[in-house]
CSV table of C-alpha atoms in Angstrom, one decimal:
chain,number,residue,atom,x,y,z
A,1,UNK,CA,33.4,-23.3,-5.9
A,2,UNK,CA,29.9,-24.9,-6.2
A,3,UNK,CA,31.5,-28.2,-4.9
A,4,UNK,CA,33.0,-26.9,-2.1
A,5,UNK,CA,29.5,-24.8,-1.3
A,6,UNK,CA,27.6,-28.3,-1.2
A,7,UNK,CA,30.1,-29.7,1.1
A,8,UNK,CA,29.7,-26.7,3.5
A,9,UNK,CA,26.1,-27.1,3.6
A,10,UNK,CA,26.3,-30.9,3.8
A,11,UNK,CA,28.3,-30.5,6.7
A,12,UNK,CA,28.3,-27.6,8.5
A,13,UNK,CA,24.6,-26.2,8.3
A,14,UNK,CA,25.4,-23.8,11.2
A,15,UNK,CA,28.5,-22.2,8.6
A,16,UNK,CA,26.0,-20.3,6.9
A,17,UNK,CA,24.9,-18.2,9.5
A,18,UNK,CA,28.5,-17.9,10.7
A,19,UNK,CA,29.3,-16.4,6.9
A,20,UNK,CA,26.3,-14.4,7.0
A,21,UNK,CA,26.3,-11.4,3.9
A,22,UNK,CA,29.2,-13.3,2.9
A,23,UNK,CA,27.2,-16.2,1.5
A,24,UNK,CA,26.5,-15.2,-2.1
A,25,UNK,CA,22.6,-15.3,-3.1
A,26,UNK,CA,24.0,-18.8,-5.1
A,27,UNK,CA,24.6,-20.3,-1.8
A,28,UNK,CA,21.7,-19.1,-0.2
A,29,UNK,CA,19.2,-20.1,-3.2
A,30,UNK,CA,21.1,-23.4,-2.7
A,31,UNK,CA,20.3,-24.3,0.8
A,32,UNK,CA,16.6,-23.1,0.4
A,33,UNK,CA,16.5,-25.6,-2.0
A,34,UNK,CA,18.2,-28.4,-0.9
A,35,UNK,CA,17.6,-28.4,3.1
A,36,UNK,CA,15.0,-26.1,3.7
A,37,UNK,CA,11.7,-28.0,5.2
A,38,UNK,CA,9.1,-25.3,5.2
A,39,UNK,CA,6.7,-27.5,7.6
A,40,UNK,CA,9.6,-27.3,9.8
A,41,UNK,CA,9.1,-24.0,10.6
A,42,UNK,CA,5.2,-23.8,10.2
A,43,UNK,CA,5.5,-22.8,7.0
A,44,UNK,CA,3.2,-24.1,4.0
A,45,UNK,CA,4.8,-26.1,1.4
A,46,UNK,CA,6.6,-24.5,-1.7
A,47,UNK,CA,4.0,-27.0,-3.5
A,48,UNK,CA,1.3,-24.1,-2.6
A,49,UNK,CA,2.6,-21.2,-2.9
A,50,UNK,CA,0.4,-18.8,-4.8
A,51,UNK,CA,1.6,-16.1,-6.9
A,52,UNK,CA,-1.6,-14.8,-8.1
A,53,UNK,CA,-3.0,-12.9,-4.8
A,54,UNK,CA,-1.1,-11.2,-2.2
A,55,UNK,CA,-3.5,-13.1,0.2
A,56,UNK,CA,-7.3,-14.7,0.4
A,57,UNK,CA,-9.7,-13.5,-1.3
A,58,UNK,CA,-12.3,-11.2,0.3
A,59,UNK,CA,-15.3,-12.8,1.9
A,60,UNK,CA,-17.5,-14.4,-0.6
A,61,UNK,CA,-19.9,-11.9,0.7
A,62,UNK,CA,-18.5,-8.5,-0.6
A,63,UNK,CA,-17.5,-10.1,-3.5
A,64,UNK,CA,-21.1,-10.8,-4.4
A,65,UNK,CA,-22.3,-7.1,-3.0
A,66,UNK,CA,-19.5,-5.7,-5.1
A,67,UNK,CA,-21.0,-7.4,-8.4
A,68,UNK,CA,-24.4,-6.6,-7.7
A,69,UNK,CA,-23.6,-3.1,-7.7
A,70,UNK,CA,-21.5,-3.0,-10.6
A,71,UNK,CA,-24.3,-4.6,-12.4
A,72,UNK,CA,-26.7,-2.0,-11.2
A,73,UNK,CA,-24.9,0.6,-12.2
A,74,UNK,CA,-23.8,-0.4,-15.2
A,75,UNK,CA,-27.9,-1.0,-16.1
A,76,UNK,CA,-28.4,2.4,-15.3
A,77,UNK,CA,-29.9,2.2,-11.9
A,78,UNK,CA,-27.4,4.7,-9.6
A,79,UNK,CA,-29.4,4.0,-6.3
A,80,UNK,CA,-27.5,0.8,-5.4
A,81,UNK,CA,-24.2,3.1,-5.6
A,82,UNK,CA,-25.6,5.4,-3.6
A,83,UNK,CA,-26.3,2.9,-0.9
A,84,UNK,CA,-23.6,1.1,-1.1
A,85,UNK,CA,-21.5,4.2,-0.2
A,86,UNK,CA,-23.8,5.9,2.7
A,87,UNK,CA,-24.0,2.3,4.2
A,88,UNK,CA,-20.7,3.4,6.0
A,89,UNK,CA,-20.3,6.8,7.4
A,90,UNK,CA,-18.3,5.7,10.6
A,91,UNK,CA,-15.8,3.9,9.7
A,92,UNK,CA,-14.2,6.9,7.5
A,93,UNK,CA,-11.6,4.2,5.8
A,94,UNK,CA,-13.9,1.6,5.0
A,95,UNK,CA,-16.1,4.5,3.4
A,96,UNK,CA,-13.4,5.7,1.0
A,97,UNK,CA,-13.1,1.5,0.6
A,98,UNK,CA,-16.3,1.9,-0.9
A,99,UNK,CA,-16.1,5.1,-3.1
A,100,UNK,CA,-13.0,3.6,-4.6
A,101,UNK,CA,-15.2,0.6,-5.3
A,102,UNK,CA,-17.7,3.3,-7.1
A,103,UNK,CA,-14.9,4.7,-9.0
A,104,UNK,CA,-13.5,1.6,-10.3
A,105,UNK,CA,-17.2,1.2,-11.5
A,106,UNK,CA,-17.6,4.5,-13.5
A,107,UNK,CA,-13.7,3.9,-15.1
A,108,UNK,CA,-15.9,1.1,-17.1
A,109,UNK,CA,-18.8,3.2,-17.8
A,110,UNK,CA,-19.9,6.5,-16.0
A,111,UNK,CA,-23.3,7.1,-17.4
A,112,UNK,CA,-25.0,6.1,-14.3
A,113,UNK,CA,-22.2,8.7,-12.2
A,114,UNK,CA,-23.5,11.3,-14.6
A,115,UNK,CA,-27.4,10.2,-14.0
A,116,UNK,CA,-26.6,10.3,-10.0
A,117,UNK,CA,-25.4,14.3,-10.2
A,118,UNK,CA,-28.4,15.0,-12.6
A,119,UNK,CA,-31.0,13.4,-10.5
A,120,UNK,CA,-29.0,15.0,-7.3
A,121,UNK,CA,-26.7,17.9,-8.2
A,122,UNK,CA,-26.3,18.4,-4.1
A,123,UNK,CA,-25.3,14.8,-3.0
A,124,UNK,CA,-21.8,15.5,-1.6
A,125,UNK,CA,-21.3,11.0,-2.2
A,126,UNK,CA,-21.9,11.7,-5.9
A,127,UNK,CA,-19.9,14.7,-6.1
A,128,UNK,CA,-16.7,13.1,-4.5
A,129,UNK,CA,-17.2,10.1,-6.7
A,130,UNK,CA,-17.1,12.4,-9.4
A,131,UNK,CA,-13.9,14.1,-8.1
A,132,UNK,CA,-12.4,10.8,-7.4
A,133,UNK,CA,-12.7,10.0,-11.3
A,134,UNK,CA,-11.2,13.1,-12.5
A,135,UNK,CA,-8.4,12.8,-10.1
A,136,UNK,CA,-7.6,9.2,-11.5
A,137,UNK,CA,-7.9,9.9,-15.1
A,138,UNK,CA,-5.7,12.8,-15.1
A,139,UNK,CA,-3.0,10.8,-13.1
A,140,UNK,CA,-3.8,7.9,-15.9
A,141,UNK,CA,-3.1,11.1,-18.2
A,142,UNK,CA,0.7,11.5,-16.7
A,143,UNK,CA,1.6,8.1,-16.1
A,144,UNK,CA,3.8,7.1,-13.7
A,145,UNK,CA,7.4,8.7,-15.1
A,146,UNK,CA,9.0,11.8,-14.2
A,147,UNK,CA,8.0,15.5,-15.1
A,148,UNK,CA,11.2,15.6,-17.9
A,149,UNK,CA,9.8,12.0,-19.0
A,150,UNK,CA,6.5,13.2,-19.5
A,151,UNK,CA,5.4,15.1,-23.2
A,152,UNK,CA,3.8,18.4,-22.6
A,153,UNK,CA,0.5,17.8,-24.1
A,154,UNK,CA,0.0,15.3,-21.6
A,155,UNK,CA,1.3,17.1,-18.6
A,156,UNK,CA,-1.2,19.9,-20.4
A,157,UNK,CA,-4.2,17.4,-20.1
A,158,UNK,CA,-2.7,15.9,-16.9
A,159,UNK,CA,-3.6,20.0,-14.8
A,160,UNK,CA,-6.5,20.3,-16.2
A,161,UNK,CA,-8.0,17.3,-15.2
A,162,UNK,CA,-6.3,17.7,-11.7
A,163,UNK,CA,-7.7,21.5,-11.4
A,164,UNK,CA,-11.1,20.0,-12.1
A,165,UNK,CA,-10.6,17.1,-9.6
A,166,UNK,CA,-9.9,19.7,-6.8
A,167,UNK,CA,-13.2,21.9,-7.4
A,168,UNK,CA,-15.2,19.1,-7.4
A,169,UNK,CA,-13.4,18.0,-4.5
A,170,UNK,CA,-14.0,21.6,-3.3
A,171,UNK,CA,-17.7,21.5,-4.2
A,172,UNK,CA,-18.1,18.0,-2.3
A,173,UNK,CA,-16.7,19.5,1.2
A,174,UNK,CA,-19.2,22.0,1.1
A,175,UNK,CA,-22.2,19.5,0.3
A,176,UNK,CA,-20.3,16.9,2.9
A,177,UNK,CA,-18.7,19.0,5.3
A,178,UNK,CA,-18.0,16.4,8.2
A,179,UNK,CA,-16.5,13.7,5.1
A,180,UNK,CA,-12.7,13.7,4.4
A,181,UNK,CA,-13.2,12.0,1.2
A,182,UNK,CA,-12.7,14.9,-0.6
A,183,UNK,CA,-10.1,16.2,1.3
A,184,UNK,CA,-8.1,12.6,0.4
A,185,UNK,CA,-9.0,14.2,-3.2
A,186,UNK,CA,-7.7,17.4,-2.8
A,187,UNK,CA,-4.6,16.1,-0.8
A,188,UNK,CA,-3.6,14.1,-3.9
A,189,UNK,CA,-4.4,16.5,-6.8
A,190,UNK,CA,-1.8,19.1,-4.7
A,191,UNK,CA,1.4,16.7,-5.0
A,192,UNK,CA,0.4,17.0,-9.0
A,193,UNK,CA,-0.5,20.6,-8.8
A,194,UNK,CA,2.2,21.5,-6.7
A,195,UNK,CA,1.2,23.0,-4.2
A,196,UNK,CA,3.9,24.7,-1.9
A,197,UNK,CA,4.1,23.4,2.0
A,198,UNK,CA,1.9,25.8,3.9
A,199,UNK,CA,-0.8,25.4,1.5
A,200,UNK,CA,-0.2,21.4,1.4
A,201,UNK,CA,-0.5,21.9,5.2
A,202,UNK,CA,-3.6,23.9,5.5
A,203,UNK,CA,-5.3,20.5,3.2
A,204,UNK,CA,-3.7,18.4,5.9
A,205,UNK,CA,-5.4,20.0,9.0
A,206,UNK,CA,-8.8,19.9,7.5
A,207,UNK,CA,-8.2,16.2,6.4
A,208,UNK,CA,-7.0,14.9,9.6
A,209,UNK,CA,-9.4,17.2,11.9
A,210,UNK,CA,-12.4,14.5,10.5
A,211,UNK,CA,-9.9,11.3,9.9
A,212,UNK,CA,-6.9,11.5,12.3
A,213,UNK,CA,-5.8,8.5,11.1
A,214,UNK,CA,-7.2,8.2,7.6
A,215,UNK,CA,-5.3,5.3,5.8
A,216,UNK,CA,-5.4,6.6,2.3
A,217,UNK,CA,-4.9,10.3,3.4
A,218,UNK,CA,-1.3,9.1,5.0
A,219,UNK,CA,-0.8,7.0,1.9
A,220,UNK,CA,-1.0,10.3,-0.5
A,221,UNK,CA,0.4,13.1,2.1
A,222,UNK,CA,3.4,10.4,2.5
A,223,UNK,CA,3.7,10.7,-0.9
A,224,UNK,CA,3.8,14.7,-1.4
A,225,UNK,CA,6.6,14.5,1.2
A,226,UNK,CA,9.0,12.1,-0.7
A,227,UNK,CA,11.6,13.6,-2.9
A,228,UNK,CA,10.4,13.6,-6.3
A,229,UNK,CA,7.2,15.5,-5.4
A,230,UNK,CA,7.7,18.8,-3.0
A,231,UNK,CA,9.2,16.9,-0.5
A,232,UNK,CA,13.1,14.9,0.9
A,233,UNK,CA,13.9,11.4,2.4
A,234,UNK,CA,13.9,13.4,5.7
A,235,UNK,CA,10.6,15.2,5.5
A,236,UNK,CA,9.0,11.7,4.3
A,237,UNK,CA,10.5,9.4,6.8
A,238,UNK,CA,9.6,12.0,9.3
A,239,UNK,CA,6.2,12.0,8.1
A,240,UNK,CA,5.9,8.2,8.2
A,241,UNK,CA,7.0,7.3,11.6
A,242,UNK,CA,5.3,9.9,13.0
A,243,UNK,CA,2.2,8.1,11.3
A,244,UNK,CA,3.6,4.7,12.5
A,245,UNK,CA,4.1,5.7,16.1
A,246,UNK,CA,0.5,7.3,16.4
A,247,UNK,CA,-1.2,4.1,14.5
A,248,UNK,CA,-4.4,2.9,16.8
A,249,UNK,CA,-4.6,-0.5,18.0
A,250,UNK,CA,-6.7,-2.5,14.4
A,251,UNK,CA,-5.7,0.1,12.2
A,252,UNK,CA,-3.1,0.0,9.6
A,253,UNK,CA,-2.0,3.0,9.6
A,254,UNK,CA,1.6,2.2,11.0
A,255,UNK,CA,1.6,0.4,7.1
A,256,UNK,CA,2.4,4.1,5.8
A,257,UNK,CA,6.1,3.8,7.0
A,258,UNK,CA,6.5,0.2,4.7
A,259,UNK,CA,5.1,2.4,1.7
A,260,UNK,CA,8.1,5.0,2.8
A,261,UNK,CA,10.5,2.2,2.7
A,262,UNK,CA,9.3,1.1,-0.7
A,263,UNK,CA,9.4,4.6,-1.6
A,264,UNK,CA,13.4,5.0,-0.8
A,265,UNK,CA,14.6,1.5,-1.3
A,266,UNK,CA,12.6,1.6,-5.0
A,267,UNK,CA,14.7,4.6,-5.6
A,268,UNK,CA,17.9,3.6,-3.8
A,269,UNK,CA,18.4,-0.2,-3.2
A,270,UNK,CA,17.6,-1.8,-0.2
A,271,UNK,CA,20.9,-0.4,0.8
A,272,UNK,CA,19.2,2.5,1.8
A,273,UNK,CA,17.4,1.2,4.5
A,274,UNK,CA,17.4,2.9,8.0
A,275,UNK,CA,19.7,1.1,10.0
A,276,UNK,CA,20.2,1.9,13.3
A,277,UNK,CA,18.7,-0.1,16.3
A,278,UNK,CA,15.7,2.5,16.8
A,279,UNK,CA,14.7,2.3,12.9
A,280,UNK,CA,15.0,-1.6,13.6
A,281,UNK,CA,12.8,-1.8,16.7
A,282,UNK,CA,10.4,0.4,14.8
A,283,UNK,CA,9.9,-2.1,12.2
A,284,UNK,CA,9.5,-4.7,15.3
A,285,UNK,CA,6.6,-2.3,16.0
A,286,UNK,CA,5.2,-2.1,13.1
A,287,UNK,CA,4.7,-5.9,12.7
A,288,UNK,CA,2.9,-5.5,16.0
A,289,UNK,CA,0.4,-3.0,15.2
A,290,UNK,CA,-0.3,-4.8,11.7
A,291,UNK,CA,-0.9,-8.3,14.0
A,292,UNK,CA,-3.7,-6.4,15.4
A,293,UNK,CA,-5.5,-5.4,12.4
A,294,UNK,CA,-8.1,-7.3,11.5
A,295,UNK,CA,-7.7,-10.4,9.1
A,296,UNK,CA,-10.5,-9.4,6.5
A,297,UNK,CA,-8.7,-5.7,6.0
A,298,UNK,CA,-7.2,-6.7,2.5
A,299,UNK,CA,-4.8,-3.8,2.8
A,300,UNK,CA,-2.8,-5.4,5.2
A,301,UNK,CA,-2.1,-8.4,3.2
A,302,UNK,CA,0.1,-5.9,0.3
A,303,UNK,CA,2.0,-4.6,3.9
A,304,UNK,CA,3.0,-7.9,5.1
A,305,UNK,CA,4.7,-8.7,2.3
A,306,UNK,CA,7.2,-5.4,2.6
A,307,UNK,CA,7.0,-6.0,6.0
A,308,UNK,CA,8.6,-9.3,5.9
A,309,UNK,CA,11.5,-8.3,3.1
A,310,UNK,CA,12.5,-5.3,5.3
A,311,UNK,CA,12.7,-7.5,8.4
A,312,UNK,CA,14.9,-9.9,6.7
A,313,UNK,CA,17.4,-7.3,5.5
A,314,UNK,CA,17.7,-5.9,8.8
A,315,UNK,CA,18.1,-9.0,10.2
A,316,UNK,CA,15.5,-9.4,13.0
A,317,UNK,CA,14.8,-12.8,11.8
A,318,UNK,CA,12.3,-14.0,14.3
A,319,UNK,CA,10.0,-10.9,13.3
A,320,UNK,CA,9.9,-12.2,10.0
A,321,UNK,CA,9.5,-15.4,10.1
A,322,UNK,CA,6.5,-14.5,12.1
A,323,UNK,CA,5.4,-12.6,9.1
A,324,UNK,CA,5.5,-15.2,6.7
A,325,UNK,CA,3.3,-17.6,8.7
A,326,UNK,CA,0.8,-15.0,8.8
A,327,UNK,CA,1.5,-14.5,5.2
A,328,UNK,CA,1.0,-18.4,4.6
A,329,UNK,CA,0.8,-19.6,1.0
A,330,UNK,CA,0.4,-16.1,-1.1
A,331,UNK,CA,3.1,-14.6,-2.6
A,332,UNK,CA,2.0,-12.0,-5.6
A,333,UNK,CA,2.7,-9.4,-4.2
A,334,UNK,CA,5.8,-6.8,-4.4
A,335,UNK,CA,8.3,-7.2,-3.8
A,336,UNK,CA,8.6,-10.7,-4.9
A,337,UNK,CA,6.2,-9.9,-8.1
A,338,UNK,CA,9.1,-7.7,-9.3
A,339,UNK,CA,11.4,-10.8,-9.5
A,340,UNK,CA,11.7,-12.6,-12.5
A,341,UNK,CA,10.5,-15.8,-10.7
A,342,UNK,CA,8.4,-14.4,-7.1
A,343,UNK,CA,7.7,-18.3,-6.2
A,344,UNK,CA,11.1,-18.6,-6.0
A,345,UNK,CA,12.4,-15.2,-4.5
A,346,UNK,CA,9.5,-15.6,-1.6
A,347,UNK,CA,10.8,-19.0,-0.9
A,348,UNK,CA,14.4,-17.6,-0.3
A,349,UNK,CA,13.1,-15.0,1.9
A,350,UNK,CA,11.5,-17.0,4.4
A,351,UNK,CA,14.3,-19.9,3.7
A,352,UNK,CA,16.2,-17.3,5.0
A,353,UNK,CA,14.5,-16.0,7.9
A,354,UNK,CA,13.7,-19.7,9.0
A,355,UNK,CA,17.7,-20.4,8.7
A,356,UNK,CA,18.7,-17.8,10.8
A,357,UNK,CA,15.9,-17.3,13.1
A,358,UNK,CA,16.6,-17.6,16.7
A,359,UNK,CA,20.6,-17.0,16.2
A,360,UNK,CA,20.8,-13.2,16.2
């Protein structure tokens, strides 16, 4: 059988798209390796593909900024948090960028969070961070496995930490009442305190009424919509590409309908996958409202990455292969990471949408 597969491709490169699902993944892996030329097709060489990042690095800058208040803080000396975080109060995602950042921080050590509310019990920055850290630690609480999967003392430790994430979250919209940070906050703690719909809702409106297109708000509402939280498949994909649909040119928003995808294929195979010609073409979309987001967003490396698997398995080739030039050299990211091997799974990916590009 193998013999007769490398006379096929010897001869008859055009067979395989003829064959099309037909060709096993052995075949497949077997032409990538043998006749696909990456430069070809724009493509970097397999010689530099990257499986550490899931694209560049940020700009040398942040990186730098990012250090310097880490250090700061962890010397004691809040004020550089403080100013890192109010630097940015238009750009509502790039400030819950930075309050993340100032979480991550306090997950090391949160004796200078603690000095912050002391020295400014009112400051409605402080008081989100502070919400933000509770909300994460009681999530680190639960873990990532299902209510049955989870012992009680934990799902114990797991609501309490989650009620006191939402009145702090509570206490920061009254200090910060045009901010949605801590209506991201509360969002999130009601998929774990389960919250039912019309009091899920009544979160939502006061979230989107400051951040209509919040990325991080979608990200968690998305998520109390899915199945395994209060939600179905129908209510989440409904959710998502309404979110996709209303996305604004440079924002990457229209990314929340990928994270539904990951959502339902991680549950049930890619098999799952919407397939109809308007799911298609909205995928089509989506890859155009991500081209327009700007290069230094890191979020919308992680997208183009789903992005470019679900285009292959629906079989809009061109679209993809697009993708994976803008992707360029970095593949560690799902869902190749989740691959025993991801040089070698992102390599059949765009082997395959370079093969069969132009031919659908």
């Amino acid at each position: 059988m193998t013999l007769l597969i490398l006379i096929a491709l010897a001869v008859a490169p055009g067979l395989i798209y003829r064959l099309g699902p037909r060709l096993s993944r052995a075949g497949l892996t077997l032409w990538v390796r043998s006749r696909f030329d990456p430069a070809v097709h724009g493509l970097p060489p397999r010689e530099q593909l990257d499986a550490h990042r899931a694209g560049p690095p940020p700009p040398a800058d942040r990186s730098e900024e990012i250090r310097a208040v880490a250090h700061d803080a962890w010397e004691g000396d809040w004020r550089s948090a403080a100013a890192f975080a109010d630097a940015e109060r238009q750009d509502w995602d790039e400030r819950w960028s930075r309050l993340e950042v100032l979480r991550q921080i306090a997950d090391e050590s949160d004796a200078w969070l603690d000095d912050w509310l002391r020295a400014r019990p009112d400051d409605g920055t402080a008081v989100t961070v502070h919400a933000q850290v509770l909300l994460h630690r009681g999530w680190a609480v639960r873990g990532d496995g299902y209510a049955h999967d989870v012992p009680a003392g934990r799902m114990a430790r797991f609501m309490v930490q989650l009620n006191a994430a939402m009145e702090a979250a509570r206490k920061a919209a009254e200090l910060a009442p045009e901010d949605p940070g801590p209506w991201v906050v509360m969002v999130t703690a009601a998929r774990g305190l389960g919250y039912e719909h019309d009091e899920f809702r009544q979160l939502w409106k006061e979230l989107v009424t400051r951040a209509p297109y919040h990325y991080e708000g979608h990200c968690q509402a998305m998520q109390y919509w899915c199945a395994k939280w209060a939600g179905s498949r129908r209510l989440m994909m409904q959710f998502a590409e309404r979110a996709a649909r209303n996305a604004p040119a440079g924002s990457p928003l229209a990314g929340v309908y990928l994270h539904a995808l990951h959502e339902l294929t991680r549950r049930s195979g890619l098999s799952a996958l919407p397939s109809s010609r308007a799911a298609k073409d909205l995928l089509e979309s989506v890859a155009r409202s991500l081209n327009q987001v700007p290069g230094e967003d890191q979020r919308v490396h992680q997208l183009r990455h789903l992005l470019a698997q679900y285009l292959v398995k629906v079989r809009r080739y061109d679209a993809a292969l697009e993708q994976f030039r803008l992707i360029g050299p970095w593949c560690g990211a799902e869902p190749w990471t989740k691959e025993r091997d991801p040089v070698a799974a992102f390599d059949l990916a765009r082997g395959i949408a370079a093969m069969r590009a132009s031919q659908t």
